[in-house]
Short mmCIF file of N, CA and C in Angstrom, two decimals:
data_model
loop_
_atom_site.label_atom_id
_atom_site.label_comp_id
_atom_site.label_asym_id
_atom_site.label_seq_id
_atom_site.Cartn_x
_atom_site.Cartn_y
_atom_site.Cartn_z
N MET A 200 16.72 -2.61 -1.01
CA MET A 200 16.41 -3.96 -0.61
C MET A 200 16.34 -4.82 -1.87
N GLU A 201 17.05 -5.91 -1.86
CA GLU A 201 17.07 -6.81 -3.01
C GLU A 201 16.35 -8.12 -2.73
N GLN A 202 16.20 -8.47 -1.44
CA GLN A 202 15.54 -9.72 -1.08
C GLN A 202 14.71 -9.51 0.18
N LEU A 203 13.64 -10.30 0.27
CA LEU A 203 12.86 -10.33 1.49
C LEU A 203 12.63 -11.79 1.85
N HIS A 204 12.97 -12.13 3.09
CA HIS A 204 12.84 -13.50 3.59
C HIS A 204 11.75 -13.52 4.66
N LEU A 205 10.85 -14.48 4.58
CA LEU A 205 9.77 -14.62 5.57
C LEU A 205 9.69 -16.04 6.07
N LYS A 206 9.30 -16.17 7.32
CA LYS A 206 8.95 -17.47 7.89
C LYS A 206 7.77 -17.27 8.82
N HIS A 207 6.78 -18.13 8.68
CA HIS A 207 5.61 -18.17 9.58
C HIS A 207 4.92 -16.81 9.68
N PHE A 208 4.57 -16.28 8.53
CA PHE A 208 3.83 -15.02 8.47
C PHE A 208 2.48 -15.31 7.83
N GLY A 209 1.42 -15.30 8.62
CA GLY A 209 0.09 -15.63 8.11
C GLY A 209 0.11 -16.96 7.39
N PRO A 210 -0.43 -17.02 6.15
CA PRO A 210 -0.45 -18.30 5.42
C PRO A 210 0.90 -18.68 4.82
N ILE A 211 1.88 -17.80 4.88
CA ILE A 211 3.18 -18.06 4.28
C ILE A 211 4.08 -18.76 5.29
N GLN A 212 4.38 -20.02 5.03
CA GLN A 212 5.27 -20.76 5.93
C GLN A 212 6.72 -20.34 5.73
N GLN A 213 7.12 -20.17 4.46
CA GLN A 213 8.48 -19.73 4.18
C GLN A 213 8.52 -19.15 2.77
N ALA A 214 9.22 -18.03 2.62
CA ALA A 214 9.39 -17.41 1.31
C ALA A 214 10.70 -16.64 1.29
N GLN A 215 11.37 -16.73 0.14
CA GLN A 215 12.54 -15.91 -0.12
C GLN A 215 12.33 -15.32 -1.51
N VAL A 216 12.13 -14.01 -1.57
CA VAL A 216 11.78 -13.36 -2.83
C VAL A 216 12.88 -12.39 -3.24
N MET A 217 13.34 -12.54 -4.46
CA MET A 217 14.30 -11.61 -5.06
C MET A 217 13.48 -10.49 -5.68
N LEU A 218 13.85 -9.25 -5.40
CA LEU A 218 13.06 -8.10 -5.81
C LEU A 218 13.71 -7.35 -6.95
N GLY A 219 12.87 -6.77 -7.82
CA GLY A 219 13.34 -5.97 -8.94
C GLY A 219 12.66 -4.62 -8.94
N ASP A 220 12.74 -3.91 -10.07
CA ASP A 220 12.10 -2.59 -10.18
C ASP A 220 10.59 -2.68 -10.22
N LEU A 221 10.06 -3.72 -10.86
CA LEU A 221 8.62 -3.96 -10.94
C LEU A 221 8.39 -5.40 -10.51
N ASN A 222 7.53 -5.59 -9.53
CA ASN A 222 7.29 -6.92 -8.97
C ASN A 222 5.81 -7.26 -9.06
N ILE A 223 5.51 -8.42 -9.62
CA ILE A 223 4.14 -8.89 -9.79
C ILE A 223 4.09 -10.32 -9.29
N SER A 224 3.05 -10.66 -8.53
CA SER A 224 2.90 -12.05 -8.09
C SER A 224 1.63 -12.64 -8.66
N VAL A 225 1.72 -13.93 -8.96
CA VAL A 225 0.59 -14.68 -9.50
C VAL A 225 0.46 -15.94 -8.68
N GLY A 226 -0.77 -16.29 -8.32
CA GLY A 226 -0.99 -17.51 -7.57
C GLY A 226 -2.42 -17.62 -7.11
N PRO A 227 -2.74 -18.71 -6.44
CA PRO A 227 -4.12 -18.92 -5.99
C PRO A 227 -4.56 -17.88 -4.96
N GLN A 228 -5.89 -17.70 -4.87
CA GLN A 228 -6.42 -16.80 -3.87
C GLN A 228 -6.07 -17.29 -2.48
N ALA A 229 -5.92 -16.34 -1.56
CA ALA A 229 -5.67 -16.63 -0.14
C ALA A 229 -4.37 -17.38 0.11
N SER A 230 -3.40 -17.20 -0.80
CA SER A 230 -2.10 -17.85 -0.60
C SER A 230 -1.08 -16.92 0.05
N GLY A 231 -1.44 -15.63 0.24
CA GLY A 231 -0.55 -14.70 0.93
C GLY A 231 0.13 -13.69 0.04
N LYS A 232 -0.24 -13.62 -1.24
CA LYS A 232 0.41 -12.68 -2.16
C LYS A 232 0.27 -11.23 -1.68
N SER A 233 -0.96 -10.81 -1.43
CA SER A 233 -1.19 -9.43 -1.00
C SER A 233 -0.57 -9.17 0.36
N LEU A 234 -0.67 -10.11 1.26
CA LEU A 234 -0.05 -9.94 2.58
C LEU A 234 1.46 -9.79 2.46
N PHE A 235 2.07 -10.58 1.58
CA PHE A 235 3.52 -10.46 1.37
C PHE A 235 3.88 -9.04 0.92
N TRP A 236 3.15 -8.52 -0.09
CA TRP A 236 3.49 -7.20 -0.62
C TRP A 236 3.15 -6.09 0.37
N GLN A 237 2.12 -6.29 1.17
CA GLN A 237 1.83 -5.31 2.22
C GLN A 237 2.97 -5.28 3.25
N LEU A 238 3.46 -6.46 3.59
CA LEU A 238 4.59 -6.52 4.53
C LEU A 238 5.83 -5.89 3.90
N PHE A 239 6.06 -6.15 2.62
CA PHE A 239 7.19 -5.53 1.91
C PHE A 239 7.09 -4.00 1.99
N LYS A 240 5.89 -3.47 1.76
CA LYS A 240 5.68 -2.02 1.86
C LYS A 240 5.98 -1.53 3.27
N LEU A 241 5.53 -2.26 4.28
CA LEU A 241 5.76 -1.87 5.67
C LEU A 241 7.25 -1.90 6.01
N VAL A 242 7.94 -2.96 5.61
CA VAL A 242 9.38 -3.07 5.88
C VAL A 242 10.13 -1.95 5.18
N SER A 243 9.74 -1.64 3.96
CA SER A 243 10.41 -0.60 3.18
C SER A 243 10.13 0.81 3.68
N ASP A 244 8.89 1.05 4.12
CA ASP A 244 8.43 2.41 4.41
C ASP A 244 7.83 2.58 5.80
N ALA A 245 8.29 1.82 6.78
CA ALA A 245 7.69 1.86 8.13
C ALA A 245 7.56 3.28 8.69
N PRO A 246 8.60 4.11 8.68
CA PRO A 246 8.42 5.47 9.23
C PRO A 246 7.35 6.27 8.48
N ALA A 247 7.31 6.17 7.15
CA ALA A 247 6.31 6.90 6.37
C ALA A 247 4.90 6.39 6.67
N VAL A 248 4.75 5.08 6.85
CA VAL A 248 3.45 4.49 7.19
C VAL A 248 2.99 5.02 8.54
N ARG A 249 3.88 4.98 9.52
CA ARG A 249 3.52 5.46 10.86
C ARG A 249 3.14 6.94 10.81
N GLU A 250 3.89 7.74 10.06
CA GLU A 250 3.59 9.18 9.94
C GLU A 250 2.24 9.42 9.28
N GLU A 251 1.89 8.60 8.28
CA GLU A 251 0.60 8.76 7.61
C GLU A 251 -0.55 8.49 8.58
N PHE A 252 -0.44 7.44 9.37
CA PHE A 252 -1.47 7.18 10.38
C PHE A 252 -1.57 8.36 11.35
N LEU A 253 -0.45 8.83 11.84
CA LEU A 253 -0.45 9.91 12.82
C LEU A 253 -0.96 11.22 12.22
N ARG A 254 -0.75 11.42 10.92
CA ARG A 254 -1.25 12.62 10.24
C ARG A 254 -2.78 12.69 10.34
N PHE A 255 -3.42 11.53 10.40
CA PHE A 255 -4.87 11.48 10.53
C PHE A 255 -5.31 11.15 11.96
N ASN A 256 -4.40 11.38 12.91
CA ASN A 256 -4.68 11.17 14.34
C ASN A 256 -5.10 9.74 14.66
N ILE A 257 -4.52 8.79 13.96
CA ILE A 257 -4.77 7.37 14.23
C ILE A 257 -3.59 6.86 15.03
N ASP A 258 -3.83 6.53 16.28
CA ASP A 258 -2.76 6.16 17.20
C ASP A 258 -3.06 4.79 17.80
N TRP A 259 -2.12 3.89 17.73
CA TRP A 259 -2.26 2.53 18.24
C TRP A 259 -1.55 2.36 19.58
N GLY A 260 -0.97 3.43 20.09
CA GLY A 260 -0.24 3.35 21.36
C GLY A 260 0.90 2.36 21.26
N LYS A 261 0.98 1.44 22.21
CA LYS A 261 2.02 0.41 22.20
C LYS A 261 1.43 -0.95 21.87
N ASP A 262 0.23 -0.95 21.32
CA ASP A 262 -0.51 -2.18 21.06
C ASP A 262 -0.14 -2.75 19.68
N SER A 263 0.69 -3.77 19.66
CA SER A 263 1.12 -4.36 18.39
C SER A 263 -0.04 -4.98 17.63
N LYS A 264 -0.96 -5.62 18.33
CA LYS A 264 -2.12 -6.23 17.67
C LYS A 264 -3.00 -5.13 17.04
N GLY A 265 -3.14 -4.01 17.75
CA GLY A 265 -3.90 -2.89 17.22
C GLY A 265 -3.26 -2.35 15.95
N PHE A 266 -1.93 -2.26 15.94
CA PHE A 266 -1.23 -1.79 14.75
C PHE A 266 -1.46 -2.75 13.58
N LEU A 267 -1.37 -4.06 13.84
CA LEU A 267 -1.58 -5.04 12.77
C LEU A 267 -2.99 -4.91 12.18
N ASN A 268 -3.98 -4.70 13.04
CA ASN A 268 -5.35 -4.52 12.54
C ASN A 268 -5.48 -3.24 11.74
N LEU A 269 -4.82 -2.18 12.15
CA LEU A 269 -4.85 -0.92 11.40
C LEU A 269 -4.14 -1.05 10.06
N TYR A 270 -2.99 -1.70 10.06
CA TYR A 270 -2.19 -1.76 8.84
C TYR A 270 -2.71 -2.81 7.85
N PHE A 271 -2.86 -4.04 8.30
CA PHE A 271 -3.26 -5.12 7.40
C PHE A 271 -4.77 -5.23 7.23
N GLY A 272 -5.52 -4.71 8.20
CA GLY A 272 -6.97 -4.77 8.14
C GLY A 272 -7.53 -5.53 9.32
N GLU A 273 -8.79 -5.29 9.56
CA GLU A 273 -9.48 -5.88 10.70
C GLU A 273 -9.35 -7.41 10.71
N GLY A 274 -9.03 -7.96 11.87
CA GLY A 274 -8.91 -9.40 12.03
C GLY A 274 -7.55 -9.95 11.68
N MET A 275 -6.60 -9.11 11.34
CA MET A 275 -5.28 -9.57 10.89
C MET A 275 -4.23 -9.55 12.00
N GLN A 276 -4.65 -9.40 13.25
CA GLN A 276 -3.71 -9.30 14.35
C GLN A 276 -2.92 -10.59 14.58
N TYR A 277 -3.34 -11.68 13.96
CA TYR A 277 -2.65 -12.96 14.19
C TYR A 277 -1.67 -13.33 13.08
N LEU A 278 -1.37 -12.40 12.19
CA LEU A 278 -0.41 -12.68 11.12
C LEU A 278 0.98 -12.99 11.68
N PHE A 279 1.34 -12.28 12.73
CA PHE A 279 2.64 -12.49 13.37
C PHE A 279 2.46 -13.43 14.55
N SER A 280 3.39 -14.37 14.69
CA SER A 280 3.39 -15.25 15.86
C SER A 280 4.80 -15.21 16.45
N GLY A 281 5.01 -15.95 17.50
CA GLY A 281 6.34 -16.03 18.09
C GLY A 281 7.37 -16.64 17.15
N LYS A 282 6.89 -17.35 16.12
CA LYS A 282 7.79 -18.00 15.16
C LYS A 282 8.08 -17.12 13.93
N THR A 283 7.36 -16.02 13.78
CA THR A 283 7.50 -15.18 12.58
C THR A 283 8.89 -14.58 12.49
N ARG A 284 9.47 -14.68 11.30
CA ARG A 284 10.78 -14.08 11.02
C ARG A 284 10.67 -13.28 9.74
N VAL A 285 11.19 -12.05 9.78
CA VAL A 285 11.19 -11.15 8.61
C VAL A 285 12.60 -10.60 8.50
N ALA A 286 13.19 -10.71 7.30
CA ALA A 286 14.55 -10.20 7.11
C ALA A 286 14.78 -9.80 5.67
N THR A 287 15.67 -8.83 5.49
CA THR A 287 16.17 -8.49 4.17
C THR A 287 17.57 -9.11 4.09
N GLU A 288 18.28 -8.80 3.04
CA GLU A 288 19.64 -9.34 2.92
C GLU A 288 20.58 -8.77 3.99
N SER A 289 20.18 -7.65 4.62
CA SER A 289 21.10 -7.01 5.56
C SER A 289 20.52 -6.75 6.96
N LYS A 290 19.21 -7.01 7.17
CA LYS A 290 18.62 -6.64 8.45
C LYS A 290 17.45 -7.55 8.79
N SER A 291 17.33 -7.88 10.08
CA SER A 291 16.16 -8.62 10.57
C SER A 291 15.21 -7.65 11.25
N PHE A 292 13.92 -7.95 11.19
CA PHE A 292 12.89 -7.09 11.77
C PHE A 292 12.05 -7.89 12.75
N ASP A 293 11.68 -7.25 13.84
CA ASP A 293 10.66 -7.84 14.70
C ASP A 293 9.44 -6.92 14.62
N LEU A 294 8.34 -7.40 15.12
CA LEU A 294 7.10 -6.64 15.02
C LEU A 294 7.22 -5.28 15.68
N GLU A 295 7.85 -5.21 16.82
CA GLU A 295 7.97 -3.93 17.54
C GLU A 295 8.71 -2.90 16.70
N THR A 296 9.74 -3.31 15.99
CA THR A 296 10.50 -2.38 15.15
C THR A 296 9.62 -1.78 14.07
N LEU A 297 8.69 -2.57 13.55
CA LEU A 297 7.84 -2.09 12.46
C LEU A 297 6.75 -1.15 12.93
N PHE A 298 6.22 -1.35 14.15
CA PHE A 298 5.09 -0.51 14.56
C PHE A 298 5.44 0.58 15.56
N ASP A 299 6.55 0.47 16.26
CA ASP A 299 6.89 1.44 17.30
C ASP A 299 7.37 2.74 16.68
N ARG A 300 6.61 3.81 16.87
CA ARG A 300 6.94 5.09 16.22
C ARG A 300 8.22 5.72 16.75
N ARG A 301 8.75 5.20 17.85
CA ARG A 301 10.01 5.74 18.37
C ARG A 301 11.22 5.09 17.70
N LYS A 302 10.97 4.04 16.92
CA LYS A 302 12.07 3.32 16.26
C LYS A 302 12.27 3.84 14.84
N ASN A 303 13.44 3.66 14.32
CA ASN A 303 13.80 3.96 12.92
C ASN A 303 13.76 5.43 12.55
N GLY A 304 13.56 6.32 13.50
CA GLY A 304 13.66 7.75 13.21
C GLY A 304 12.57 8.28 12.30
N ALA A 305 12.85 9.41 11.69
CA ALA A 305 11.87 10.09 10.84
C ALA A 305 11.84 9.48 9.45
N SER A 306 10.76 9.76 8.76
CA SER A 306 10.57 9.24 7.41
C SER A 306 11.39 10.03 6.40
N ASN A 307 11.90 9.32 5.42
CA ASN A 307 12.54 9.95 4.26
C ASN A 307 11.60 9.89 3.07
N GLY A 308 10.32 9.71 3.34
CA GLY A 308 9.33 9.55 2.28
C GLY A 308 9.17 8.09 1.92
N GLU A 309 8.35 7.85 0.95
CA GLU A 309 8.07 6.48 0.53
C GLU A 309 9.04 6.02 -0.53
N SER A 310 9.31 4.72 -0.54
CA SER A 310 10.11 4.14 -1.61
C SER A 310 9.30 3.14 -2.42
N VAL A 311 8.10 2.77 -1.94
CA VAL A 311 7.27 1.76 -2.60
C VAL A 311 5.90 2.36 -2.91
N PHE A 312 5.48 2.24 -4.17
CA PHE A 312 4.11 2.61 -4.55
C PHE A 312 3.37 1.31 -4.74
N TYR A 313 2.39 1.07 -3.90
CA TYR A 313 1.67 -0.20 -3.86
C TYR A 313 0.28 -0.01 -4.48
N ILE A 314 -0.04 -0.82 -5.49
CA ILE A 314 -1.37 -0.83 -6.07
C ILE A 314 -2.06 -2.08 -5.54
N PRO A 315 -3.01 -1.92 -4.62
CA PRO A 315 -3.58 -3.07 -3.94
C PRO A 315 -4.54 -3.89 -4.80
N ALA A 316 -4.63 -5.18 -4.50
CA ALA A 316 -5.59 -6.05 -5.16
C ALA A 316 -7.01 -5.55 -4.92
N GLN A 317 -7.23 -4.94 -3.77
CA GLN A 317 -8.57 -4.44 -3.41
C GLN A 317 -8.79 -3.02 -3.93
N ARG A 318 -8.13 -2.64 -5.00
CA ARG A 318 -8.18 -1.25 -5.49
C ARG A 318 -9.60 -0.82 -5.87
N VAL A 319 -10.49 -1.76 -6.12
CA VAL A 319 -11.87 -1.39 -6.43
C VAL A 319 -12.52 -0.64 -5.26
N MET A 320 -12.01 -0.83 -4.05
CA MET A 320 -12.53 -0.12 -2.89
C MET A 320 -12.19 1.37 -2.93
N ALA A 321 -11.26 1.76 -3.81
CA ALA A 321 -10.82 3.16 -3.87
C ALA A 321 -11.89 4.08 -4.45
N VAL A 322 -12.87 3.51 -5.12
CA VAL A 322 -13.91 4.31 -5.75
C VAL A 322 -15.27 3.83 -5.25
N ARG A 323 -16.09 4.78 -4.82
CA ARG A 323 -17.46 4.46 -4.39
C ARG A 323 -18.41 5.39 -5.14
N ASP A 324 -19.40 4.81 -5.77
CA ASP A 324 -20.40 5.58 -6.53
C ASP A 324 -19.73 6.48 -7.57
N GLY A 325 -18.66 6.00 -8.18
CA GLY A 325 -17.97 6.75 -9.22
C GLY A 325 -17.04 7.84 -8.72
N LEU A 326 -16.90 7.97 -7.40
CA LEU A 326 -16.05 9.01 -6.82
C LEU A 326 -14.88 8.40 -6.06
N THR A 327 -13.74 9.04 -6.17
CA THR A 327 -12.57 8.58 -5.41
C THR A 327 -12.78 8.91 -3.93
N ARG A 328 -12.05 8.21 -3.07
CA ARG A 328 -12.22 8.37 -1.62
C ARG A 328 -10.90 8.80 -0.98
N SER A 329 -10.99 9.68 0.00
CA SER A 329 -9.80 10.11 0.73
C SER A 329 -9.51 9.12 1.86
N PHE A 330 -8.33 9.20 2.43
CA PHE A 330 -7.87 8.29 3.48
C PHE A 330 -8.87 8.19 4.62
N GLN A 331 -9.37 9.32 5.08
CA GLN A 331 -10.23 9.33 6.26
C GLN A 331 -11.65 8.85 5.98
N GLU A 332 -12.02 8.62 4.73
CA GLU A 332 -13.35 8.10 4.41
C GLU A 332 -13.47 6.60 4.64
N PHE A 333 -12.36 5.94 4.91
CA PHE A 333 -12.37 4.50 5.14
C PHE A 333 -12.56 4.18 6.62
N ARG A 334 -12.96 2.96 6.88
CA ARG A 334 -13.05 2.48 8.27
C ARG A 334 -11.64 2.16 8.77
N ALA A 335 -11.46 2.18 10.06
CA ALA A 335 -10.15 1.84 10.64
C ALA A 335 -9.75 0.41 10.30
N GLY A 336 -10.72 -0.47 10.04
CA GLY A 336 -10.43 -1.87 9.73
C GLY A 336 -10.07 -2.14 8.29
N ASP A 337 -10.07 -1.11 7.42
CA ASP A 337 -9.67 -1.30 6.03
C ASP A 337 -8.15 -1.24 5.94
N PRO A 338 -7.54 -2.08 5.09
CA PRO A 338 -6.07 -2.11 5.01
C PRO A 338 -5.46 -0.76 4.66
N PHE A 339 -4.32 -0.47 5.27
CA PHE A 339 -3.60 0.79 5.02
C PHE A 339 -3.33 0.99 3.55
N VAL A 340 -2.87 -0.05 2.84
CA VAL A 340 -2.48 0.12 1.44
C VAL A 340 -3.67 0.53 0.58
N VAL A 341 -4.88 0.08 0.92
CA VAL A 341 -6.07 0.49 0.18
C VAL A 341 -6.37 1.96 0.47
N ARG A 342 -6.30 2.33 1.74
CA ARG A 342 -6.59 3.70 2.14
C ARG A 342 -5.57 4.67 1.50
N GLU A 343 -4.31 4.29 1.53
CA GLU A 343 -3.27 5.16 0.99
C GLU A 343 -3.37 5.28 -0.53
N PHE A 344 -3.57 4.15 -1.22
CA PHE A 344 -3.71 4.17 -2.67
C PHE A 344 -4.90 5.04 -3.07
N SER A 345 -6.02 4.85 -2.39
CA SER A 345 -7.22 5.62 -2.69
C SER A 345 -6.98 7.11 -2.45
N ASP A 346 -6.29 7.45 -1.37
CA ASP A 346 -6.01 8.85 -1.07
C ASP A 346 -5.13 9.48 -2.15
N LYS A 347 -4.12 8.74 -2.62
CA LYS A 347 -3.26 9.26 -3.69
C LYS A 347 -4.07 9.45 -4.98
N LEU A 348 -4.92 8.48 -5.29
CA LEU A 348 -5.76 8.58 -6.48
C LEU A 348 -6.72 9.77 -6.33
N HIS A 349 -7.31 9.92 -5.17
CA HIS A 349 -8.24 11.02 -4.89
C HIS A 349 -7.55 12.37 -5.09
N ASN A 350 -6.37 12.52 -4.53
CA ASN A 350 -5.64 13.78 -4.66
C ASN A 350 -5.24 14.05 -6.10
N LEU A 351 -4.87 13.01 -6.85
CA LEU A 351 -4.51 13.16 -8.25
C LEU A 351 -5.72 13.60 -9.07
N VAL A 352 -6.86 12.96 -8.84
CA VAL A 352 -8.08 13.31 -9.56
C VAL A 352 -8.51 14.74 -9.23
N GLN A 353 -8.41 15.12 -7.96
CA GLN A 353 -8.85 16.45 -7.53
C GLN A 353 -7.92 17.56 -8.01
N SER A 354 -6.65 17.25 -8.21
CA SER A 354 -5.72 18.31 -8.60
C SER A 354 -5.34 18.21 -10.08
N GLU A 355 -4.49 17.30 -10.42
CA GLU A 355 -3.93 17.23 -11.77
C GLU A 355 -4.97 16.88 -12.82
N PHE A 356 -5.77 15.85 -12.60
CA PHE A 356 -6.73 15.41 -13.62
C PHE A 356 -7.90 16.37 -13.76
N ALA A 357 -8.18 17.15 -12.75
CA ALA A 357 -9.29 18.11 -12.82
C ALA A 357 -8.97 19.25 -13.80
N GLN A 358 -7.72 19.39 -14.17
CA GLN A 358 -7.29 20.50 -15.02
C GLN A 358 -7.16 20.13 -16.48
N THR A 359 -7.50 18.88 -16.85
CA THR A 359 -7.32 18.46 -18.23
C THR A 359 -8.47 17.54 -18.66
N ALA A 360 -8.77 17.56 -19.95
CA ALA A 360 -9.78 16.65 -20.48
C ALA A 360 -9.17 15.29 -20.79
N CYS A 361 -7.86 15.21 -20.82
CA CYS A 361 -7.17 13.99 -21.17
C CYS A 361 -6.60 13.33 -19.92
N LEU A 362 -7.15 12.19 -19.56
CA LEU A 362 -6.66 11.50 -18.38
C LEU A 362 -5.41 10.69 -18.66
N PHE A 363 -5.39 10.00 -19.81
CA PHE A 363 -4.26 9.13 -20.11
C PHE A 363 -4.13 9.03 -21.61
N PRO A 364 -2.93 9.00 -22.12
CA PRO A 364 -1.66 9.23 -21.43
C PRO A 364 -1.38 10.71 -21.26
N GLN A 365 -0.66 11.02 -20.24
CA GLN A 365 -0.27 12.40 -19.96
C GLN A 365 1.03 12.71 -20.69
N ALA A 366 1.18 13.93 -21.13
CA ALA A 366 2.40 14.36 -21.81
C ALA A 366 3.60 14.14 -20.91
N ASN A 367 4.67 13.68 -21.51
CA ASN A 367 5.97 13.49 -20.85
C ASN A 367 5.94 12.43 -19.74
N ARG A 368 4.94 11.56 -19.72
CA ARG A 368 4.89 10.47 -18.74
C ARG A 368 5.32 9.14 -19.36
N LEU A 369 5.26 9.05 -20.68
CA LEU A 369 5.72 7.87 -21.40
C LEU A 369 6.84 8.30 -22.33
N ASN A 370 7.81 7.46 -22.53
CA ASN A 370 8.99 7.85 -23.32
C ASN A 370 8.67 8.25 -24.75
N SER A 371 7.73 7.56 -25.41
CA SER A 371 7.54 7.82 -26.84
C SER A 371 6.22 8.49 -27.16
N TYR A 372 5.60 9.15 -26.20
CA TYR A 372 4.32 9.79 -26.46
C TYR A 372 4.34 11.21 -25.93
N SER A 373 3.86 12.15 -26.75
CA SER A 373 3.97 13.56 -26.36
C SER A 373 2.74 14.10 -25.65
N GLY A 374 1.63 13.36 -25.62
CA GLY A 374 0.46 13.84 -24.91
C GLY A 374 -0.80 13.72 -25.73
N CYS A 375 -1.89 14.18 -25.19
CA CYS A 375 -3.21 14.03 -25.81
C CYS A 375 -3.50 15.16 -26.78
N GLY A 376 -4.08 14.78 -27.89
CA GLY A 376 -4.69 15.73 -28.79
C GLY A 376 -6.19 15.63 -28.60
N ALA A 377 -6.97 16.34 -29.41
CA ALA A 377 -8.43 16.33 -29.26
C ALA A 377 -8.99 14.93 -29.45
N GLU A 378 -8.48 14.20 -30.45
CA GLU A 378 -8.98 12.85 -30.72
C GLU A 378 -8.71 11.91 -29.54
N GLU A 379 -7.49 11.96 -29.01
CA GLU A 379 -7.13 11.12 -27.88
C GLU A 379 -7.92 11.50 -26.63
N ALA A 380 -8.15 12.80 -26.44
CA ALA A 380 -8.91 13.25 -25.28
C ALA A 380 -10.33 12.71 -25.34
N GLY A 381 -10.95 12.74 -26.52
CA GLY A 381 -12.29 12.18 -26.69
C GLY A 381 -12.31 10.69 -26.44
N LEU A 382 -11.31 9.98 -26.96
CA LEU A 382 -11.20 8.54 -26.73
C LEU A 382 -11.01 8.25 -25.25
N ALA A 383 -10.16 9.01 -24.58
CA ALA A 383 -9.92 8.80 -23.15
C ALA A 383 -11.21 9.03 -22.36
N ALA A 384 -11.94 10.09 -22.67
CA ALA A 384 -13.19 10.38 -21.97
C ALA A 384 -14.20 9.27 -22.21
N SER A 385 -14.26 8.76 -23.45
CA SER A 385 -15.17 7.66 -23.78
C SER A 385 -14.82 6.40 -23.00
N MET A 386 -13.51 6.09 -22.91
CA MET A 386 -13.06 4.91 -22.17
C MET A 386 -13.39 5.04 -20.69
N VAL A 387 -13.20 6.22 -20.12
CA VAL A 387 -13.53 6.45 -18.70
C VAL A 387 -15.02 6.27 -18.48
N ALA A 388 -15.85 6.80 -19.40
CA ALA A 388 -17.30 6.68 -19.27
C ALA A 388 -17.73 5.22 -19.35
N GLN A 389 -17.12 4.45 -20.27
CA GLN A 389 -17.44 3.03 -20.40
C GLN A 389 -17.04 2.28 -19.14
N TYR A 390 -15.87 2.60 -18.60
CA TYR A 390 -15.40 1.93 -17.38
C TYR A 390 -16.33 2.24 -16.21
N ALA A 391 -16.73 3.49 -16.08
CA ALA A 391 -17.61 3.89 -14.98
C ALA A 391 -18.97 3.22 -15.09
N ALA A 392 -19.43 2.98 -16.31
CA ALA A 392 -20.74 2.36 -16.51
C ALA A 392 -20.72 0.86 -16.25
N SER A 393 -19.53 0.25 -16.31
CA SER A 393 -19.47 -1.21 -16.11
C SER A 393 -19.39 -1.62 -14.68
#
């Protein structure tokens, strides 16, 4: 997908966005930035999103408003109206196509990794949270991001004293030595204390 076109979606009256490998939006609060990117994630990964909900036995039946509340968060059922239009450069989408689990076939996995503006919700009392620890009214992207972070902390990060940078994850860095591991632990402790 190279472009996403929207009309009458929540606070967004009209938008045409050209997409790249890394996309960042800047603008006033409540202007629709997060909603736009959540919709982009849904359009890109609808089968994977539906499968993730079903993996945790969360079923919206045929209720489109229920799906909108589950995906975007409680109270968001009115984002779509009869005037809402969503399209890429090659395909138009209606709400039913995005939420109906019988449409679009099986998932090929995710293509979008979304870091939500509400990412602070991913940690409670210094601990990461799994998908099912959230309320049904919390946005999907927050629940999914938190679950990925939780799984990463419980598996990969639990096996090393060095959280960042990891070996072979950056082009010009080979990994943590003792000094870097101590610095990383100190930075994590400072962050947790703030």
